Coordinates of N, CA and C in Angstrom, one line a residue:
X1 N 177.4 141.1 124.1 CA 177.6 142.5 124.6 C 176.8 142.6 125.9
X2 N 177.4 143.4 126.8 CA 176.7 143.7 128.1 C 175.3 144.1 127.9
X3 N 174.3 143.6 128.7 CA 172.9 143.8 128.5 C 172.6 145.3 128.7
X4 N 173.2 146.0 129.7 CA 173.0 147.4 129.9 C 173.5 148.2 128.7
X5 N 174.6 147.9 128.2 CA 175.1 148.6 127.0 C 174.2 148.4 125.9
X6 N 173.7 147.2 125.7 CA 172.8 147.0 124.6 C 171.5 147.8 124.7
X7 N 171.0 147.9 125.9 CA 169.8 148.7 126.2 C 170.0 150.2 125.9
X8 N 171.2 150.6 126.3 CA 171.5 152.1 126.1 C 171.7 152.3 124.6
X9 N 172.3 151.4 123.9 CA 172.5 151.6 122.4 C 171.1 151.6 121.7
X10 N 170.3 150.7 122.1 CA 168.9 150.6 121.5 C 168.1 151.8 121.8
X11 N 168.2 152.3 123.1 CA 167.5 153.5 123.5 C 167.9 154.7 122.8
X12 N 169.2 154.8 122.5 CA 169.7 156.0 121.8 C 169.2 156.0 120.3
X13 N 169.2 154.8 119.7 CA 168.6 154.7 118.4 C 167.1 155.1 118.4
X14 N 166.4 154.7 119.4 CA 165.0 155.0 119.5 C 164.7 156.5 119.6
X15 N 165.5 157.1 120.5 CA 165.4 158.6 120.8 C 165.7 159.3 119.5
X16 N 166.7 159.0 118.8 CA 167.1 159.7 117.5 C 166.0 159.6 116.5
X17 N 165.4 158.4 116.4 CA 164.4 158.2 115.4 C 163.1 158.8 115.7
X18 N 162.7 158.7 117.0 CA 161.3 159.2 117.4 C 161.3 160.6 117.9
X19 N 162.3 161.1 118.6 CA 162.3 162.4 119.2 C 163.3 163.4 118.5
X20 N 164.2 162.9 117.8 CA 165.2 163.8 117.2 C 166.4 164.1 118.0
X21 N 167.5 164.5 117.3 CA 168.8 164.7 118.0 C 168.7 165.8 119.0
X22 N 167.8 166.7 118.9 CA 167.7 167.8 119.8 C 167.2 167.3 121.2
X23 N 166.5 166.2 121.2 CA 166.0 165.6 122.5 C 166.9 164.7 123.1
X24 N 168.1 164.5 122.5 CA 169.0 163.5 123.0 C 169.8 164.0 124.2
X25 N 169.8 163.2 125.2 CA 170.6 163.5 126.4 C 170.8 162.2 127.2
X26 N 171.7 162.3 128.1 CA 171.9 161.1 129.0 C 170.7 160.7 129.7
X27 N 169.9 161.7 130.2 CA 168.7 161.4 130.9 C 167.7 160.8 130.0
X28 N 167.5 161.3 128.8 CA 166.5 160.8 127.9 C 166.8 159.4 127.5
X29 N 168.1 159.1 127.2 CA 168.5 157.7 126.8 C 168.3 156.8 128.0
X30 N 168.7 157.2 129.2 CA 168.6 156.3 130.4 C 167.1 156.0 130.7
X31 N 166.3 157.0 130.5 CA 164.9 156.8 130.8 C 164.3 155.8 129.8
X32 N 164.6 155.9 128.6 CA 164.2 155.0 127.6 C 164.7 153.6 127.9
X33 N 165.9 153.5 128.3 CA 166.5 152.2 128.6 C 166.1 151.6 129.9
X34 N 165.5 152.4 130.8 CA 165.1 152.0 132.1 C 166.2 151.7 133.0
X35 N 167.3 152.5 132.9 CA 168.5 152.4 133.8 C 168.8 153.7 134.4
X36 N 169.8 153.7 135.3 CA 170.3 154.9 135.9 C 171.1 155.7 135.0
X37 N 170.9 157.0 135.0 CA 171.6 157.9 134.1 C 173.1 157.8 134.2
X38 N 173.6 157.5 135.3 CA 175.1 157.4 135.5 C 175.7 156.3 134.7
X39 N 174.9 155.3 134.3 CA 175.4 154.2 133.6 C 175.8 154.6 132.1
X40 N 175.2 155.7 131.6 CA 175.6 156.2 130.3 C 177.0 156.5 130.3
X41 N 177.5 157.2 131.3 CA 178.9 157.7 131.4 C 179.8 156.5 131.8
X42 N 179.3 155.6 132.6 CA 180.1 154.5 133.1 C 180.5 153.6 131.9
X43 N 179.5 153.4 131.0 CA 179.7 152.5 129.8 C 180.3 153.1 128.6
X44 N 180.0 154.4 128.4 CA 180.4 155.1 127.2 C 181.3 156.3 127.3
X45 N 181.4 156.8 128.5 CA 182.2 158.0 128.8 C 181.5 159.3 128.5
X46 N 181.0 159.5 127.3 CA 180.2 160.7 126.9 C 179.0 160.3 126.1
X47 N 178.1 161.2 126.0 CA 176.9 161.0 125.2 C 177.3 160.9 123.7
X48 N 178.3 161.7 123.3 CA 178.8 161.7 121.9 C 179.3 160.3 121.5
X49 N 180.0 159.7 122.5 CA 180.6 158.4 122.2 C 179.4 157.4 122.1
X50 N 178.4 157.5 122.9 CA 177.3 156.6 122.9 C 176.5 156.8 121.5
X51 N 176.3 158.0 121.1 CA 175.6 158.3 119.8 C 176.4 157.7 118.7
X52 N 177.7 157.9 118.7 CA 178.6 157.4 117.6 C 178.5 155.9 117.5
X53 N 178.6 155.2 118.6 CA 178.6 153.7 118.6 C 177.2 153.2 118.2
X54 N 176.1 153.9 118.7 CA 174.8 153.5 118.4 C 174.5 153.6 116.9
X55 N 174.9 154.7 116.3 CA 174.7 154.9 114.8 C 175.6 154.0 114.0
X56 N 176.8 153.7 114.4 CA 177.7 152.8 113.7 C 177.1 151.4 113.7
X57 N 176.7 151.0 114.9 CA 176.2 149.7 115.1 C 174.9 149.4 114.3
X58 N 174.0 150.4 114.3 CA 172.8 150.3 113.5 C 173.1 150.3 112.0
X59 N 174.0 151.1 111.6 CA 174.4 151.2 110.1 C 175.0 149.9 109.7
X60 N 176.0 149.3 110.5 CA 176.6 148.1 110.1 C 175.6 146.9 110.0
X61 N 174.6 146.9 110.9 CA 173.6 145.9 110.8 C 172.8 146.0 109.5
X62 N 172.5 147.2 109.1 CA 171.7 147.4 107.9 C 172.5 147.0 106.7
X63 N 173.7 147.5 106.6 CA 174.6 147.2 105.5 C 174.8 145.6 105.3
X64 N 175.0 145.0 106.5 CA 175.1 143.5 106.4 C 173.9 142.8 105.9
X65 N 172.7 143.4 106.3 CA 171.4 142.8 105.9 C 171.2 142.9 104.4
X66 N 171.9 143.9 103.7 CA 171.7 144.1 102.3 C 172.8 143.5 101.5
X67 N 173.8 142.9 102.2 CA 175.0 142.4 101.5 C 174.7 141.4 100.4
X68 N 173.9 140.4 100.6 CA 173.6 139.4 99.6 C 172.9 140.0 98.4
X69 N 172.1 141.0 98.6 CA 171.4 141.7 97.5 C 172.3 142.5 96.7
X70 N 173.3 143.1 97.3 CA 174.3 143.9 96.6 C 175.2 142.9 95.7
X71 N 175.5 141.7 96.3 CA 176.3 140.8 95.7 C 175.6 140.1 94.4
X72 N 174.3 140.1 94.4 CA 173.6 139.5 93.3 C 173.4 140.4 92.1
X73 N 173.8 141.7 92.2 CA 173.7 142.6 91.1 C 174.7 142.4 90.0
X74 N 174.2 142.3 88.8 CA 175.1 142.0 87.7 C 175.1 143.0 86.5
X75 N 174.2 144.0 86.7 CA 174.2 145.1 85.7 C 173.6 146.4 86.3
X76 N 173.7 147.5 85.6 CA 173.3 148.8 86.1 C 171.8 148.8 86.4
X77 N 171.0 148.2 85.5 CA 169.5 148.2 85.7 C 169.2 147.5 87.0
X78 N 169.8 146.4 87.3 CA 169.5 145.7 88.6 C 170.0 146.5 89.8
X79 N 171.1 147.3 89.6 CA 171.5 148.2 90.6 C 170.5 149.3 90.9
X80 N 169.9 149.8 89.9 CA 168.9 150.9 90.1 C 167.6 150.4 90.7
X81 N 167.3 149.1 90.3 CA 166.1 148.5 91.0 C 166.3 148.4 92.4
X82 N 167.5 147.8 92.8 CA 167.8 147.7 94.2 C 167.9 149.0 94.9
X83 N 168.4 150.0 94.3 CA 168.6 151.3 94.9 C 167.2 151.9 95.2
X84 N 166.2 151.7 94.4 CA 164.9 152.2 94.6 C 164.3 151.4 95.8
X85 N 164.5 150.1 95.9 CA 164.0 149.3 97.0 C 164.6 149.8 98.3
X86 N 165.9 150.0 98.3 CA 166.6 150.4 99.5 C 166.1 151.8 99.9
X87 N 165.9 152.7 99.0 CA 165.3 154.0 99.2 C 164.0 153.9 100.0
X88 N 163.1 153.1 99.5 CA 161.8 152.9 100.2 C 161.9 152.3 101.6
X89 N 162.8 151.3 101.7 CA 162.9 150.6 103.0 C 163.6 151.5 104.0
X90 N 164.6 152.2 103.6 CA 165.3 153.1 104.6 C 164.4 154.2 105.1
X91 N 163.5 154.7 104.2 CA 162.6 155.8 104.6 C 161.6 155.2 105.6
X92 N 161.0 154.0 105.3 CA 160.1 153.4 106.2 C 160.7 153.1 107.6
X93 N 161.9 152.7 107.6 CA 162.6 152.4 108.9 C 163.0 153.6 109.7
X94 N 162.9 154.8 109.1 CA 163.3 156.0 109.8 C 164.7 156.3 109.7
X95 N 165.5 155.6 108.9 CA 166.9 155.8 108.8 C 167.3 157.1 108.0
X96 N 166.4 157.5 107.1 CA 166.6 158.7 106.4 C 166.6 159.9 107.3
X97 N 165.6 160.0 108.2 CA 165.5 161.1 109.1 C 166.7 161.1 110.0
X98 N 167.2 160.0 110.5 CA 168.3 159.9 111.4 C 169.6 160.4 110.7
X99 N 169.8 160.0 109.4 CA 170.9 160.4 108.6 C 170.9 162.0 108.4
X100 N 169.7 162.5 108.2 CA 169.6 163.9 108.0 C 170.0 164.7 109.2
X101 N 169.6 164.2 110.4 CA 170.0 164.8 111.6 C 171.5 164.8 111.9
X102 N 172.1 163.7 111.5 CA 173.5 163.6 111.7 C 174.2 164.6 110.8
X103 N 173.8 164.7 109.5 CA 174.4 165.6 108.6 C 174.3 167.0 109.0
X104 N 173.1 167.4 109.5 CA 172.8 168.7 109.9 C 173.7 169.1 111.2
X105 N 173.6 168.2 112.2 CA 174.3 168.4 113.4 C 175.8 168.4 113.2
X106 N 176.3 167.6 112.2 CA 177.7 167.5 111.9 C 178.3 168.8 111.4
X107 N 177.5 169.7 110.9 CA 178.0 171.0 110.5 C 178.6 171.8 111.6
X108 N 178.2 171.5 112.9 CA 178.6 172.2 114.0 C 179.3 171.4 115.1
X109 N 179.3 170.1 114.9 CA 179.9 169.1 115.9 C 180.7 168.1 115.2
X110 N 182.1 168.2 115.4 CA 183.0 167.3 114.7 C 182.8 165.9 115.0
X111 N 182.4 165.6 116.3 CA 182.1 164.2 116.7 C 181.0 163.6 115.8
X112 N 179.9 164.3 115.7 CA 178.8 163.9 114.9 C 179.1 163.9 113.4
X113 N 180.0 164.8 113.0 CA 180.4 164.8 111.6 C 181.2 163.5 111.3
X114 N 182.0 163.1 112.2 CA 182.8 161.9 112.0 C 181.8 160.7 111.9
X115 N 180.8 160.7 112.7 CA 179.8 159.6 112.7 C 179.1 159.6 111.3
X116 N 178.7 160.8 110.8 CA 178.1 160.9 109.5 C 179.0 160.4 108.4
X117 N 180.3 160.8 108.5 CA 181.2 160.3 107.5 C 181.3 158.8 107.4
X118 N 181.3 158.2 108.6 CA 181.4 156.8 108.6 C 180.2 156.1 108.0
X119 N 179.0 156.6 108.3 CA 177.8 156.1 107.7 C 177.8 156.2 106.2
X120 N 178.1 157.4 105.7 CA 178.1 157.6 104.3 C 179.2 156.8 103.6
X121 N 180.4 156.6 104.3 CA 181.5 155.9 103.8 C 181.1 154.4 103.6
X122 N 180.4 153.9 104.6 CA 180.0 152.4 104.5 C 179.1 152.2 103.3
X123 N 178.1 153.1 103.1 CA 177.2 152.9 101.9 C 178.0 153.1 100.6
X124 N 178.9 154.1 100.6 CA 179.7 154.4 99.4 C 180.6 153.2 99.0
X125 N 181.1 152.5 100.0 CA 181.9 151.3 99.8 C 181.1 150.2 99.1
X126 N 179.9 150.0 99.6 CA 179.1 149.0 99.0 C 178.7 149.4 97.5
X127 N 178.4 150.6 97.3 CA 178.0 151.1 96.0 C 179.3 151.0 95.0
X128 N 180.4 151.4 95.5 CA 181.6 151.3 94.7 C 181.9 149.8 94.3
X129 N 181.8 148.9 95.2 CA 182.0 147.5 94.9 C 181.1 147.0 93.8
X130 N 179.9 147.4 93.9 CA 178.9 147.0 92.8 C 179.3 147.7 91.5
X131 N 179.5 149.0 91.5 CA 179.8 149.7 90.2 C 181.1 149.1 89.6
X132 N 182.1 148.8 90.4 CA 183.3 148.3 89.8 C 183.0 146.9 89.1
X133 N 182.2 146.2 89.7 CA 181.8 144.9 89.1 C 181.0 145.0 87.8
X134 N 180.0 145.8 87.9 CA 179.1 145.9 86.7 C 179.7 146.7 85.6
X135 N 180.6 147.6 85.9 CA 181.2 148.4 84.8 C 182.6 147.9 84.4
X136 N 183.0 146.8 84.9 CA 184.4 146.3 84.7 C 184.6 146.1 83.2
X137 N 183.7 145.5 82.5 CA 183.9 145.3 81.0 C 183.2 146.4 80.2
X138 N 182.7 147.4 80.8 CA 182.0 148.5 80.0 C 183.1 149.5 79.5
X139 N 182.9 150.0 78.3 CA 183.9 150.9 77.7 C 184.0 152.2 78.6
X140 N 183.0 152.6 79.3 CA 183.0 153.8 80.1 C 183.9 153.7 81.3
X141 N 184.2 152.4 81.7 CA 185.0 152.2 83.0 C 186.3 153.0 83.0
X142 N 186.9 153.1 81.9 CA 188.3 153.8 81.8 C 188.1 155.3 81.8
X143 N 186.9 155.8 81.7 CA 186.7 157.2 81.5 C 186.3 157.9 82.8
X144 N 185.9 157.2 83.8 CA 185.4 157.8 85.0 C 186.1 157.3 86.2
X145 N 186.0 158.1 87.3 CA 186.6 157.7 88.6 C 185.4 157.0 89.3
X146 N 185.5 155.7 89.3 CA 184.4 154.9 89.9 C 184.2 155.2 91.4
X147 N 185.3 155.4 92.1 CA 185.2 155.8 93.5 C 184.4 157.1 93.7
X148 N 184.8 158.1 92.9 CA 184.1 159.3 92.9 C 182.6 159.2 92.5
X149 N 182.4 158.3 91.5 CA 181.0 158.1 91.1 C 180.2 157.4 92.3
X150 N 180.8 156.5 93.0 CA 180.1 155.9 94.1 C 179.7 156.9 95.2
X151 N 180.6 157.8 95.5 CA 180.3 158.9 96.4 C 179.2 159.8 95.9
X152 N 179.2 160.1 94.6 CA 178.2 160.9 94.0 C 176.8 160.2 94.1
X153 N 176.8 158.9 93.8 CA 175.6 158.1 93.9 C 175.0 158.1 95.3
X154 N 175.9 157.8 96.3 CA 175.5 157.8 97.7 C 174.9 159.1 98.1
X155 N 175.6 160.2 97.9 CA 175.1 161.5 98.3 C 173.8 161.8 97.6
X156 N 173.8 161.4 96.3 CA 172.6 161.7 95.5 C 171.4 161.0 96.1
X157 N 171.5 159.8 96.5 CA 170.4 159.0 97.1 C 170.0 159.6 98.5
X158 N 171.0 160.0 99.2 CA 170.6 160.6 100.5 C 169.8 161.9 100.3
X159 N 170.2 162.7 99.3 CA 169.5 163.9 98.9 C 168.1 163.6 98.4
X160 N 168.0 162.5 97.6 CA 166.7 162.2 97.1 C 165.7 161.7 98.2
X161 N 166.3 160.9 99.1 CA 165.5 160.4 100.2 C 165.0 161.6 101.1
X162 N 165.8 162.6 101.3 CA 165.4 163.7 102.1 C 164.4 164.5 101.3
X163 N 164.6 164.7 100.0 CA 163.7 165.5 99.2 C 162.3 164.9 99.1
X164 N 162.2 163.5 99.2 CA 160.9 162.9 99.1 C 160.0 163.4 100.2
X165 N 160.5 163.8 101.3 CA 159.7 164.2 102.4 C 159.1 165.6 102.2
X166 N 159.7 166.4 101.3 CA 159.2 167.7 101.1 C 158.7 168.0 99.6
X167 N 159.3 167.2 98.7 CA 158.9 167.4 97.3 C 159.0 166.1 96.5
X168 N 158.0 165.3 96.7 CA 158.0 163.9 96.1 C 158.2 163.9 94.6
X169 N 157.6 164.9 93.9 CA 157.7 164.9 92.4 C 159.1 165.1 92.0
X170 N 159.8 166.1 92.7 CA 161.2 166.3 92.3 C 162.1 165.1 92.6
X171 N 161.8 164.4 93.7 CA 162.6 163.2 94.0 C 162.4 162.2 92.9
X172 N 161.1 162.0 92.5 CA 160.8 161.0 91.5 C 161.5 161.3 90.2
X173 N 161.5 162.6 89.9 CA 162.2 163.1 88.6 C 163.7 162.8 88.7
X174 N 164.3 163.0 89.9 CA 165.7 162.7 90.0 C 166.0 161.2 89.8
X175 N 165.2 160.3 90.3 CA 165.3 158.9 90.2 C 165.1 158.5 88.7
X176 N 164.2 159.2 88.0 CA 164.0 158.9 86.6 C 165.2 159.2 85.8
X177 N 165.9 160.3 86.2 CA 167.1 160.7 85.5 C 168.2 159.6 85.6
X178 N 168.2 158.9 86.7 CA 169.2 157.8 86.8 C 168.9 156.7 85.8
X179 N 167.6 156.5 85.6 CA 167.3 155.5 84.6 C 167.7 155.9 83.2
X180 N 167.7 157.2 83.0 CA 168.1 157.8 81.7 C 169.6 157.6 81.5
X181 N 170.3 157.8 82.6 CA 171.8 157.7 82.6 C 172.1 156.2 82.2
X182 N 171.4 155.3 82.8 CA 171.6 153.9 82.5 C 171.4 153.6 81.1
X183 N 170.4 154.2 80.5 CA 170.1 154.0 79.1 C 171.2 154.6 78.2
X184 N 171.8 155.7 78.6 CA 172.9 156.3 77.9 C 174.1 155.3 77.9
X185 N 174.3 154.7 79.0 CA 175.4 153.7 79.1 C 175.2 152.6 78.1
X186 N 174.0 152.1 78.0 CA 173.7 151.1 77.0 C 174.0 151.6 75.6
X187 N 173.6 152.8 75.3 CA 173.8 153.4 74.0 C 175.3 153.5 73.7
X188 N 176.1 153.9 74.7 CA 177.5 154.0 74.5 C 178.1 152.6 74.3
X189 N 177.6 151.6 74.9 CA 178.1 150.3 74.8 C 177.9 149.8 73.4
X190 N 176.8 150.3 72.7 CA 176.5 149.8 71.4 C 177.2 150.5 70.3
X191 N 177.9 151.6 70.6 CA 178.6 152.4 69.6 C 179.7 151.6 69.0
X192 N 180.1 151.9 67.8 CA 181.2 151.3 67.2 C 182.5 151.9 67.7
X193 N 183.6 151.2 67.4 CA 184.9 151.7 68.0 C 185.3 153.1 67.7
X194 N 185.1 153.5 66.5 CA 185.4 154.9 66.1 C 184.6 155.9 66.9
X195 N 183.3 155.7 67.0 CA 182.4 156.6 67.7 C 182.8 156.6 69.2
X196 N 183.1 155.4 69.7 CA 183.5 155.3 71.2 C 184.8 156.2 71.4
X197 N 185.7 156.1 70.5 CA 187.0 156.8 70.7 C 186.7 158.3 70.7
X198 N 185.8 158.7 69.8 CA 185.5 160.1 69.7 C 184.8 160.7 70.9
X199 N 183.8 159.9 71.4 CA 183.2 160.3 72.7 C 184.1 160.3 73.8
X200 N 185.0 159.3 73.9 CA 186.0 159.2 75.0 C 186.9 160.4 75.0
X201 N 187.3 160.7 73.8 CA 188.2 161.9 73.7 C 187.5 163.2 74.1
X202 N 186.3 163.3 73.8 CA 185.5 164.5 74.2 C 185.4 164.6 75.7
X203 N 185.1 163.4 76.3 CA 184.9 163.4 77.7 C 186.2 163.7 78.5
X204 N 187.3 163.2 78.0 CA 188.6 163.5 78.6 C 188.9 165.0 78.5
X205 N 188.7 165.6 77.3 CA 188.9 167.0 77.2 C 188.1 167.8 78.1
X206 N 186.8 167.4 78.2 CA 185.9 168.2 79.1 C 186.3 168.0 80.6
X207 N 186.7 166.8 81.0 CA 187.2 166.6 82.3 C 188.4 167.5 82.6
X208 N 189.4 167.5 81.7 CA 190.6 168.2 81.8 C 190.3 169.7 82.0
X209 N 189.4 170.2 81.2 CA 189.1 171.7 81.2 C 188.4 172.0 82.5
X210 N 187.6 171.2 83.1 CA 187.0 171.5 84.4 C 188.0 171.5 85.5
X211 N 189.1 170.7 85.4 CA 190.0 170.7 86.5 C 191.0 171.8 86.5
X212 N 191.1 172.5 85.3 CA 192.0 173.6 85.2 C 191.6 174.8 86.0

């Protein structure tokens, strides 16, 4: 990649993490990168396009770095352990704060909303891949929308990460609830066939009633 483009992408990432999206401008990024402001528009057209590419590039790098760890997961318990580790690592790296800014700004800016959707989608894709693998032989697999569950898990962890900055006890309680859900899956797996069918029937009726 062109050295100037790389400098501008890195500078955008730094401004977002350290100064916030409100401080982002072509001048701020160019100053961080040590280049002429006009080069922002020469290489990226608009600041929005620069922000989009910077966020996508940073996100793709992080997801790739975690790929082997996702691939090594073979049960729900291992998934929850990794989720907690990623939660801590992402907070330390400042990625939680950046995601929060994208989500907030995306309420009023479609370009940033598109960037936020991409970032959430990439994480959801990884989570869904793991869930499909670990739930493949589990009786509950036929009772839930795994894709929907992956989105719920991803959004839940973003919320927990944000919550940790203002109410750590509540965030810890939310994570503990995930452990309880994993325990319930184990209980369901241990049920006999008659009990499983009864529970499955009840879940299907409940789901149907909510959709009406």
